[in-house]
Amino acid sequence: MPNGNDDERASALSRKAVEFVSSGRAEEGSRALREAVSLAPKNAEVKAAFSKIQQEENTNTLLKLCQKLVHGDDSEAGAEAVRYLDHTNVQIPIDVGEECLRILLGYENPVRHAIHDAVIAGLLRQSLAARAYLASRFRKGPIANVFNEVYDVGDRTLNSLISVVLDQSAWPSTTIQEEYEKDVFRLLVAKLIEAGHEHDGRAMSGIARLLAADAEFLQSLVDAEIFNVILSLLDNRQPINVRSQATLATAKYMEMCQEKGQRLLSNFITSRVARQTNEDLIVAFSVAAAVFPIVPSVATALFLTDGFVQSLVPLLMTQNNRSNVERAALELVSAACIDRACRDAIGKHCSQWLEELLRNGEGRSPELAAVILAKVKGADTAVEAAKEQRGGEQNSGIDEL
């Protein structure tokens, strides 16, 4: 029968054994537990430690890593979970996929690290059960709370949410899936128009993905206000990732709503040019430049609106602190060079201004001016050369006759 000292030592060893196993030092934990059992096999703490360690050993590897990440704030465990999920042939039991996502989304610390984003995204990519669990969370609601919980984790998790929303196998029926697809689209739009929101790129990425996948289904949710918000993110001062996603969304919407989209686009640009403030001109010129490759006929018609090209340079001269407006105008003029009629108008009304910028401009202006002049003059030179070649061939034919 163990004495009091043995009981105390066994209790201490059992606690140590649990600590060792929880920190990944399984061999040291087993040694400590064996010694505790040999000292006091009937000690309540020893029995509890034995049960806890046995349960730990039976726990799935991925689940243990997620528990360490959440409960122990163990970033190394998170990194190991990401590596585990990166294996293409990983098999995740249904209950494990659900439980991992449950504890990861239940993480209450307001400061999330990038590793949480990577683990959740990997889990949703690899586990159908995790995707189905997330879909069930949305159905239980409140949907706005669940959406915000997922949205705030990070870009990769939001991207995975879009995949879940589009994955019909995660939902009980197509009707339910479409209902929540619309709900998530509306919530993303709300994030996008939220004043001062810091994740425009995240919301815009989600909107662009949904429109790219299902524009015909979602087009009715995009009114003039929402389309104007998307267009405003084509501003050349926005980060490139935001502009690229806004360009994709604009292209898909214009493809599906041709007449309505063209009308909204024209109204957006002309109304801002008419205001003639620095801010409005930068946005208008940026949008027009961005849509030239998407809808060249519409953009060309706007560019060649009677008086626009003729008044462009005088308009720029009236602007205070005009460097940003000037850059936006140069990018628009450069984009317009894809059309011959636009090139002709630029050569006629803007050449002197461009040559002046080439000599005395600041920042990127000389570089952009040089590119535009090369496009205008290079195209004209190529046309003249082609004419001369055709004329030479005709004369040669006459001589031969």
CSV table of N, CA, C and O in Angstrom, one decimal, residues 107-113 152-153:
chain,number,residue,atom,x,y,z
A,107,TYR,N,-13.0,30.2,-32.0
A,107,TYR,CA,-11.9,30.9,-31.4
A,107,TYR,C,-12.3,32.3,-31.1
A,107,TYR,O,-12.6,33.1,-32.0
A,108,GLU,N,-12.3,32.7,-29.8
A,108,GLU,CA,-12.8,34.0,-29.4
A,108,GLU,C,-11.8,35.1,-29.3
A,108,GLU,O,-12.1,36.3,-29.2
A,109,ASN,N,-10.5,34.8,-29.5
A,109,ASN,CA,-9.5,35.9,-29.5
A,109,ASN,C,-9.7,36.8,-30.6
A,109,ASN,O,-9.8,36.4,-31.8
A,110,PRO,N,-9.9,38.1,-30.4
A,110,PRO,CA,-10.2,39.0,-31.5
A,110,PRO,C,-9.0,39.2,-32.5
A,110,PRO,O,-9.2,39.6,-33.6
A,111,VAL,N,-7.8,38.8,-32.0
A,111,VAL,CA,-6.7,39.0,-32.9
A,111,VAL,C,-6.4,37.6,-33.5
A,111,VAL,O,-5.9,36.7,-32.9
A,112,ARG,N,-6.7,37.5,-34.8
A,112,ARG,CA,-6.5,36.2,-35.5
A,112,ARG,C,-5.2,36.4,-36.3
A,112,ARG,O,-4.9,37.5,-36.8
A,113,HIS,N,-4.4,35.3,-36.4
A,113,HIS,CA,-3.2,35.3,-37.2
A,113,HIS,C,-3.4,34.7,-38.6
A,113,HIS,O,-4.4,34.0,-38.8
A,152,ASP,N,-14.1,37.9,-41.2
A,152,ASP,CA,-13.1,38.5,-40.5
A,152,ASP,C,-11.8,37.7,-40.3
A,152,ASP,O,-10.8,38.2,-39.9
A,153,VAL,N,-11.9,36.4,-40.6
A,153,VAL,CA,-10.7,35.5,-40.5
A,153,VAL,C,-9.6,35.9,-41.5
A,153,VAL,O,-8.5,36.1,-41.1
